[in-house]
Amino acid sequence: MPEQTRPTVREQTLGAMRELGMTTVFANPGSTEVPFLVDLPDDIDFVLGLHEGSVVGMATGWALARDRPAMVLLHTTAGLGNAVGALATARVNRAPLVVLVGQQDRRHLEHEPFLAGRLEGLAGDYPVAVHRPPRAQDVPAAVVRAHHEASHGRGPALVVVCMDDWSHPVDPGQPRAAAVRVARPAHVAPDDGAAAEVAALLDGAAHPALVVGAGADSTPAWAALTALAERLGAPVYQESFGARAGFPQDHPLFAGHLPAERSRLREALRGHDAVFTAGAPVFRQYIYADGPLVVPGTRLAMVSEDPAEAHRGPAGIAVIAPVAPFTAVVADLVRERPVSPAPRPAAAPEETAPPAEGEPLRAAHVLRALAERIAPDTVVVEETPSSRPQLHRLLPARAPLGFLSAAMGGLGFALPAATGVRMAAPGRPVVAVVGDGSALYQVQALWSAHRYRAGVLFVVLANGRYAIMDRLAEHRGGKPPWPAFGEVSLAALARGLGCPAVEVRAHGDLVRVLDEVVPGLADRDEPLVLDVAVVPDPTFAP
């Protein structure tokens, strides 16, 4: 076949993308990506983010909502470097991403021309795989392999592509050197011996408990865990700093979120002689404290699809298996016990009553007003560190994907992730609850939300400071050196990016706007920022 009539690397890659269902590309491109993007076919959707953190954040939300890999395109060193924090979040959130990273022309790469990047190690250990195809013709196969690795490794898989590779012809008779599909059935029967061992552990306990995490956030896993909890009559705790909810948090057996400090964790689990953890690490902590994770005599078991999570978990038995089918088998094996509601942390008085006339708004007032109005299937995307405990108490997750947060802890997640979720699941209402300090890290995402008609309600709790940092400094008995930034207006920034915004300064105005907006969230195609002035909450509990 004459060279000019042979398909190009670009054409074959686009064909592979279609086969794999990756026809939406999230990008902030540069010159090294132009050869791939010019005259992009009409069936490939291009989504622009104004910063690489927004690009990866939107793709993360999209991938988690659709439970399949999203395609990302980044620009050599600058683009990949800007995206590393967001890629780390995607990895810990277990979001499958295929990330194409542009590179300079292969023909003079050895001379390190302008925009040449030392890319392979730039993202550190956060990618599940990094490919630098040795020949242009190997690019399509590398993209297919990256799709499989992102799917099964649950994280970003990178492919570095030289800008001249796209125009190279490929031999249509040459095998692609990658499987079209790699099967990994989601409902593999769990090991009967391991399931029986876990069931025996729980049956032998006088007061068993369950701990759930982001790895159990699916309809089948919620059903299996609900069945197991109800048969055992056992309370169910959510892992601390969980990125997603692993159990219906309005269920009578839900006992709240585990604390992120070791001595308080011991107290929370004291009295339980067996703890089974599903889809969560054993146990994720934040502030170090001496002593064991649990009191002596408490036996631990866990199931996770993440081998690394299972390998590092200090459990008596750790099972690597799909969470839902394994838990369902355990539920069938355990004996049935009486059920009594789990004790729940009570809301403080200021969290339940509206403010008095003339009293400033607090985060709890806003969260309570939201809780009274949003539908059960609403996706709440959270990034408000100083108010997160209140959000957990007042806005329980009532459906799978009902709660989403950044597992890595880095800021700049909520605005782009909420945008991506809404694009991927247009029938579900999406509300992002974000601190003003957090919002500033990826405020550029509001432009993309407006441009691509992602009808998210962005509720910004604006206290004009890094309130969580203030509380941490006070917790250590010191004085913070950083200033407040009360002159920053998120509403003005949003409008400057083309996104509608409303400033809210009183409870009556808050109620009026929510009553107007919330009932139509499922059908809304225009984003809205509520810039809500709140006073910082003085309490802090890690």
XYZ file of C-alpha atoms in Angstrom:
542
model
C 0.000 0.000 0.000
C 1.470 3.411 -0.915
C 2.657 5.324 2.127
C 0.376 8.291 1.480
C -2.724 6.065 1.591
C -1.766 4.108 4.718
C -3.488 5.110 7.957
C -1.486 7.331 10.275
C -0.652 6.852 13.935
C -3.216 9.543 14.708
C -5.956 7.812 12.741
C -5.250 4.448 14.313
C -5.158 5.998 17.790
C -8.484 7.731 17.209
C -9.898 4.387 16.077
C -8.651 2.730 19.264
C -10.165 5.545 21.345
C -13.528 4.937 19.684
C -13.317 1.188 20.357
C -12.547 1.887 24.008
C -15.243 4.519 24.459
C -12.771 7.344 25.103
C -14.301 9.958 22.819
C -14.174 12.891 25.252
C -10.782 14.607 25.611
C -10.093 16.920 28.577
C -7.197 19.229 27.757
C -5.250 22.429 28.132
C -3.084 22.054 25.029
C 0.143 23.570 23.823
C 2.117 23.525 20.609
C 3.302 19.924 20.959
C -0.317 18.738 20.939
C -1.437 20.708 17.871
C -0.662 17.878 15.382
C -3.109 15.627 17.228
C -5.835 18.229 17.750
C -6.109 20.107 14.457
C -9.253 19.046 12.575
C -10.317 16.735 15.373
C -13.195 14.543 14.078
C -16.706 15.601 15.015
C -17.319 12.464 17.073
C -14.474 13.387 19.455
C -15.604 15.883 22.097
C -12.988 18.390 23.230
C -13.317 19.910 26.742
C -11.043 22.853 27.549
C -9.828 23.641 31.056
C -7.962 26.869 31.758
C -5.438 25.168 34.040
C -4.123 21.624 34.050
C -5.427 21.054 37.581
C -8.907 21.840 36.282
C -8.380 19.526 33.307
C -7.417 16.539 35.450
C -10.035 17.402 38.080
C -12.843 17.430 35.503
C -11.608 14.155 34.033
C -11.445 12.646 37.534
C -15.060 13.550 38.235
C -16.096 12.273 34.799
C -14.258 8.959 35.251
C -15.669 8.355 38.737
C -19.223 9.147 37.631
C -19.007 6.841 34.587
C -16.709 4.251 36.194
C -14.497 4.047 33.119
C -11.333 5.797 31.927
C -11.376 9.414 30.861
C -8.901 10.800 28.307
C -6.613 13.690 29.295
C -4.183 15.620 27.097
C -1.358 17.643 28.711
C 1.387 19.853 27.328
C 4.918 18.549 27.921
C 6.803 19.603 31.106
C 4.737 22.641 32.013
C 1.394 20.892 31.589
C 2.351 17.673 33.318
C 4.113 19.597 36.083
C 1.057 21.750 36.723
C -1.120 18.630 36.830
C 0.934 16.483 39.221
C -1.072 17.389 42.330
C -4.330 16.613 40.562
C -2.894 13.350 39.200
C -1.939 12.381 42.752
C -5.527 13.028 43.814
C -6.811 10.937 40.889
C -4.577 8.047 41.950
C -5.678 8.097 45.582
C -9.303 8.605 44.504
C -8.848 5.561 42.242
C -9.978 7.411 39.131
C -8.941 5.722 35.857
C -7.350 8.232 33.472
C -5.461 7.815 30.199
C -3.107 10.792 30.015
C -1.420 11.725 26.744
C 1.559 14.002 27.361
C 2.974 15.895 24.393
C 6.706 15.837 23.671
C 8.959 17.633 21.197
C 9.723 16.258 17.729
C 11.418 12.867 18.003
C 13.929 13.728 15.238
C 15.869 16.231 17.326
C 14.895 15.187 20.831
C 18.455 14.172 21.709
C 19.498 17.822 21.392
C 16.922 18.892 24.002
C 15.158 21.490 21.860
C 12.863 24.153 23.265
C 9.836 22.541 25.011
C 11.539 19.162 25.243
C 10.557 17.588 28.553
C 12.125 15.093 30.931
C 8.725 13.591 31.438
C 8.931 9.960 32.442
C 9.542 10.544 36.164
C 7.965 13.981 36.528
C 4.751 12.687 38.101
C 6.683 10.419 40.474
C 5.012 7.204 41.553
C 1.459 8.477 41.128
C 0.826 7.098 37.627
C -0.065 3.409 37.546
C 2.005 3.198 34.353
C 4.163 5.452 32.166
C 4.835 4.619 28.507
C 7.332 6.182 26.144
C 6.656 4.306 22.900
C 9.992 3.429 21.254
C 8.583 4.043 17.759
C 5.816 6.257 16.451
C 3.970 3.149 15.259
C 3.799 1.882 18.858
C 1.678 4.813 20.072
C -1.764 3.235 19.399
C -0.824 0.069 21.287
C 0.528 2.138 24.181
C -2.770 4.016 24.403
C -4.703 0.728 24.476
C -2.399 -0.683 27.171
C -2.766 2.533 29.165
C -6.541 2.115 29.030
C -6.279 -1.402 30.468
C -3.780 -0.288 33.120
C -5.891 2.700 34.143
C -8.996 0.488 34.368
C -7.427 -2.261 36.432
C -4.901 -0.168 38.351
C -7.548 2.483 39.096
C -5.375 5.495 38.443
C -3.705 7.622 35.766
C -1.696 5.853 33.056
C 0.595 8.148 31.027
C 1.650 7.908 27.396
C 4.342 10.339 26.200
C 3.866 11.086 22.489
C 6.307 13.024 20.317
C 4.579 15.644 18.211
C 5.773 14.204 14.892
C 4.575 10.686 15.754
C 0.977 11.456 14.864
C 1.635 11.826 11.134
C 3.669 8.616 10.714
C 2.025 5.929 8.575
C 1.359 2.528 10.124
C 1.287 -0.866 8.494
C -2.341 -2.036 8.620
C -1.153 -5.636 8.594
C 1.038 -5.138 11.681
C -0.526 -6.408 14.922
C -1.341 -3.646 17.367
C 0.619 -5.394 20.138
C -2.149 -4.857 22.693
C -5.359 -6.672 23.412
C -8.543 -4.932 22.292
C -10.189 -5.944 25.562
C -8.860 -7.349 28.810
C -11.554 -9.102 30.823
C -11.539 -8.813 34.575
C -15.023 -9.869 35.673
C -16.452 -7.714 38.434
C -18.354 -10.621 39.954
C -15.654 -13.244 40.374
C -16.733 -15.617 43.135
C -14.655 -14.839 46.215
C -12.483 -17.460 47.825
C -14.859 -19.628 49.858
C -12.215 -20.288 52.487
C -11.508 -16.616 53.040
C -15.215 -15.737 53.165
C -15.837 -18.532 55.668
C -12.900 -17.341 57.784
C -14.218 -13.769 57.898
C -17.734 -15.008 58.653
C -16.408 -17.172 61.486
C -14.510 -14.190 62.895
C -17.685 -12.084 62.922
C -19.875 -14.905 64.265
C -17.432 -15.478 67.081
C -17.503 -11.834 68.179
C -19.847 -10.570 70.854
C -19.867 -7.022 69.455
C -18.715 -6.893 65.825
C -18.513 -3.670 63.811
C -18.062 -2.764 60.160
C -15.916 -0.009 58.666
C -16.587 1.065 55.086
C -14.741 3.253 52.622
C -14.554 4.647 49.128
C -13.922 1.217 47.632
C -17.451 0.192 48.628
C -19.228 3.086 46.896
C -21.446 1.180 44.464
C -25.022 -0.022 44.442
C -24.053 -3.733 44.790
C -21.590 -2.995 47.616
C -24.117 -0.865 49.507
C -26.670 -3.673 49.203
C -24.205 -6.340 50.380
C -22.961 -4.268 53.307
C -26.491 -3.356 54.348
C -27.411 -7.040 54.356
C -24.307 -7.938 56.384
C -24.823 -5.130 58.921
C -28.483 -6.037 59.399
C -27.759 -9.755 59.852
C -25.056 -8.960 62.408
C -26.965 -6.096 64.057
C -23.599 -4.312 63.838
C -22.847 -0.582 63.676
C -21.208 0.698 60.513
C -18.512 3.389 60.562
C -17.189 5.384 57.610
C -13.410 5.600 57.249
C -11.858 8.927 58.205
C -11.095 11.263 55.289
C -12.995 8.964 52.960
C -13.263 10.175 49.372
C -16.647 8.481 48.897
C -19.339 6.935 51.072
C -19.404 3.158 51.446
C -22.806 2.774 53.105
C -26.154 4.624 53.239
C -25.482 7.244 55.880
C -29.163 7.675 56.753
C -29.423 3.997 57.743
C -30.189 3.315 61.446
C -26.985 1.257 61.771
C -24.716 4.006 60.456
C -22.573 5.138 63.402
C -20.732 8.084 61.877
C -17.202 8.797 60.687
C -14.146 7.443 62.426
C -11.832 10.040 63.955
C -8.479 10.707 62.331
C -6.435 10.628 65.530
C -5.274 7.358 67.029
C -6.377 7.692 70.652
C -9.850 8.814 69.577
C -9.984 5.972 67.049
C -9.276 3.478 69.832
C -12.093 4.936 71.878
C -14.518 4.874 68.946
C -13.874 1.160 68.346
C -13.500 0.184 72.010
C -16.019 -2.478 72.884
C -15.920 -4.091 69.435
C -14.045 -7.372 69.578
C -14.063 -7.837 65.781
C -13.977 -5.211 63.038
C -14.449 -5.992 59.352
C -13.327 -3.259 56.954
C -14.661 -3.181 53.383
C -13.196 -0.992 50.655
C -11.132 1.066 53.085
C -7.649 0.959 54.599
C -7.015 -0.259 58.141
C -6.998 2.538 59.344
C -6.364 5.877 57.682
C -5.161 8.522 60.122
C -4.055 12.140 60.062
C -2.529 13.276 63.352
C -0.004 10.880 64.860
C -0.465 9.620 68.394
C 1.264 6.831 70.308
C -0.304 3.487 70.949
C -2.063 0.833 68.882
C -4.856 1.514 66.405
C -7.331 -0.592 68.400
C -7.413 -1.873 71.956
C -5.773 -5.266 72.568
C -8.121 -8.123 71.835
C -9.899 -6.471 68.908
C -9.459 -8.655 65.817
C -9.334 -7.091 62.375
C -10.263 -8.359 58.909
C -10.514 -6.513 55.617
C -11.473 -6.874 51.966
C -10.234 -4.549 49.229
C -9.724 -4.628 45.487
C -6.527 -2.608 45.975
C -3.585 -4.976 46.588
C -1.430 -2.233 48.089
C -4.190 -1.321 50.537
C -4.525 -4.952 51.563
C -0.777 -5.550 51.807
C -0.182 -2.647 54.200
C -3.277 -3.191 56.345
C -2.470 -4.497 59.851
C -5.349 -6.991 59.792
C -5.438 -10.610 60.887
C -6.773 -11.476 57.451
C -6.724 -9.245 54.385
C -8.634 -10.414 51.314
C -7.989 -9.053 47.823
C -11.331 -9.429 46.045
C -14.208 -7.430 44.588
C -15.891 -5.905 47.633
C -19.552 -6.437 46.724
C -19.578 -10.181 45.864
C -17.186 -11.075 48.685
C -19.280 -9.195 51.242
C -22.471 -10.756 49.885
C -21.047 -14.233 50.476
C -19.996 -13.289 54.020
C -23.499 -11.914 54.659
C -25.026 -15.223 53.581
C -22.718 -17.153 55.921
C -23.086 -15.221 59.197
C -25.862 -15.967 61.659
C -28.658 -13.462 62.105
C -28.793 -11.353 65.287
C -31.176 -8.751 66.704
C -30.813 -5.233 65.267
C -30.705 -2.068 67.351
C -29.929 1.427 66.019
C -26.320 2.571 66.255
C -25.499 5.574 68.459
C -24.984 8.628 66.272
C -23.086 11.844 67.039
C -25.687 14.445 67.946
C -25.778 17.733 66.080
C -24.891 20.775 68.163
C -27.690 23.295 68.854
C -26.148 25.859 66.510
C -26.304 23.256 63.718
C -30.046 22.747 63.975
C -31.495 26.222 64.574
C -31.505 29.070 62.035
C -29.607 32.191 63.082
C -31.362 34.850 65.088
C -32.218 38.149 63.426
C -28.993 40.028 62.725
C -26.793 37.053 63.626
C -24.145 36.200 60.995
C -24.341 32.985 59.023
C -22.249 29.996 60.008
C -21.379 27.011 57.834
C -23.890 24.865 59.742
C -26.738 27.210 58.820
C -25.895 26.811 55.136
C -25.452 23.053 55.349
C -28.713 22.604 57.238
C -30.596 24.653 54.642
C -29.100 22.501 51.877
C -29.920 19.285 53.725
C -33.568 20.282 54.006
C -33.868 20.810 50.247
C -31.617 18.593 48.136
C -32.870 15.336 46.615
C -31.586 11.963 47.917
C -29.640 11.293 44.687
C -27.736 14.589 44.822
C -23.962 14.302 44.403
C -22.314 16.453 47.078
C -18.727 17.297 46.174
C -16.895 18.553 49.254
C -13.843 20.737 49.760
C -14.396 22.722 52.923
C -11.849 21.422 55.453
C -12.914 23.522 58.427
C -16.588 22.544 58.001
C -16.239 18.933 56.888
C -17.331 17.317 60.204
C -20.510 19.411 60.144
C -21.124 18.509 56.505
C -20.879 14.823 57.383
C -23.424 15.203 60.181
C -25.858 17.399 58.272
C -25.568 16.118 54.678
C -25.432 12.312 54.859
C -24.838 10.403 51.632
C -28.105 8.683 50.736
C -27.179 7.138 47.365
C -23.994 5.751 45.779
C -21.798 8.594 44.528
C -23.725 10.799 46.940
C -20.484 12.142 48.405
C -17.184 12.873 46.679
C -14.038 14.455 48.044
C -10.294 14.553 47.369
C -8.720 11.481 48.940
C -5.262 13.036 48.678
C -6.190 16.107 50.691
C -4.765 18.599 48.206
C -6.967 21.591 47.423
C -8.331 22.476 43.988
C -10.494 19.371 43.502
C -14.130 20.282 44.034
C -14.815 22.879 41.342
C -13.443 20.849 38.403
C -14.553 17.467 39.795
C -18.134 18.642 40.256
C -18.066 19.957 36.696
C -16.854 16.606 35.384
C -19.421 14.646 37.405
C -22.265 16.779 36.066
C -21.021 16.369 32.483
C -20.825 12.594 32.911
C -24.115 12.209 34.815
C -26.368 15.002 33.518
C -29.465 13.534 35.161
C -28.139 13.833 38.711
C -28.184 17.046 40.747
C -24.661 18.136 41.715
C -23.809 20.505 44.570
C -20.222 21.480 45.368
C -19.662 22.784 48.904
C -16.349 24.609 48.868
C -14.431 26.956 51.128
C -13.332 30.197 49.538
C -9.682 29.342 50.140
C -10.167 25.964 48.447
C -12.069 27.498 45.538
C -9.185 29.810 44.686
C -6.925 26.875 43.817
C -8.928 25.996 40.691
C -11.333 28.875 40.205
C -10.597 28.602 36.451
C -12.869 25.540 36.377
C -15.885 27.847 36.600
C -15.207 28.941 33.019
C -15.383 25.317 31.848
C -18.564 24.723 33.850
C -20.164 27.689 32.090
C -18.762 26.867 28.644
C -19.905 23.239 28.706
C -23.271 23.896 30.375
C -22.562 21.896 33.529
C -25.430 22.922 35.801
C -23.626 22.614 39.131
C -24.640 24.610 42.198
C -21.347 25.824 43.684
C -21.882 26.829 47.320
C -18.827 28.763 48.475
C -18.524 29.155 52.248
C -16.598 32.420 52.277
C -14.949 33.276 55.581
C -12.109 35.261 54.015
C -9.317 33.138 55.457
C -7.742 29.697 55.617
C -9.900 28.764 58.601
C -8.616 25.206 58.894
C -5.046 26.494 59.051
C -6.036 28.980 61.745
C -7.600 26.171 63.786
C -4.535 23.961 63.358
C -2.251 26.767 64.549
C -4.486 27.415 67.548
C -4.618 23.685 68.278
C -0.838 23.796 68.664
C -1.071 26.829 70.918
C 0.533 29.191 68.416
C -0.239 32.231 66.338
C -0.615 31.905 62.557
C 1.616 34.211 60.458
C -0.648 34.233 57.390
C -3.132 37.044 56.810
C -6.834 36.874 56.026
C -8.008 37.691 52.492
C -11.488 39.063 53.078
C -11.223 41.447 50.136
C -11.316 38.519 47.662
C -14.736 38.114 46.050
C -15.535 34.687 44.612
C -18.696 36.120 43.064
C -16.681 38.715 41.156
C -14.143 36.108 40.027
C -16.934 33.813 38.875
C -18.625 36.546 36.862
C -15.281 37.453 35.324
C -15.039 33.860 34.121
C -18.530 33.976 32.639
C -20.217 32.019 35.429
C -23.351 33.481 37.075
C -22.967 34.249 40.768
C -25.091 35.501 43.663
C -23.769 36.992 46.895
C -25.577 35.837 50.034
C -25.181 37.682 53.322
C -28.331 36.760 55.306
C -30.273 33.598 56.098
C -33.412 34.881 54.399
C -31.515 35.485 51.164
C -29.968 32.010 51.404
C -33.351 30.332 51.802
C -34.852 32.349 48.969
C -32.085 31.426 46.494
C -32.052 27.754 47.476
C -35.831 27.500 47.179
C -35.555 28.968 43.703
C -32.603 26.909 42.465
C -32.550 23.502 44.183
C -35.833 22.075 42.808
C -34.528 22.430 39.246
C -30.974 21.169 39.796
C -31.509 17.866 37.962
C -32.428 19.739 34.763
C -30.235 22.795 35.187
C -27.743 23.491 32.375
C -26.222 26.690 33.764
C -23.839 26.684 36.734
C -24.413 29.057 39.633
C -22.030 30.226 42.341
C -23.496 31.138 45.722
C -20.870 33.274 47.459
C -22.104 32.892 51.048
C -20.438 35.004 53.731
C -19.953 32.934 56.902
C -18.067 33.515 60.129
C -15.436 30.909 60.959
C -16.449 28.133 63.297
C -14.193 28.259 66.369
C -14.257 24.506 66.991
C -11.722 22.022 65.655
C -11.580 18.237 66.004
C -9.094 16.355 63.810
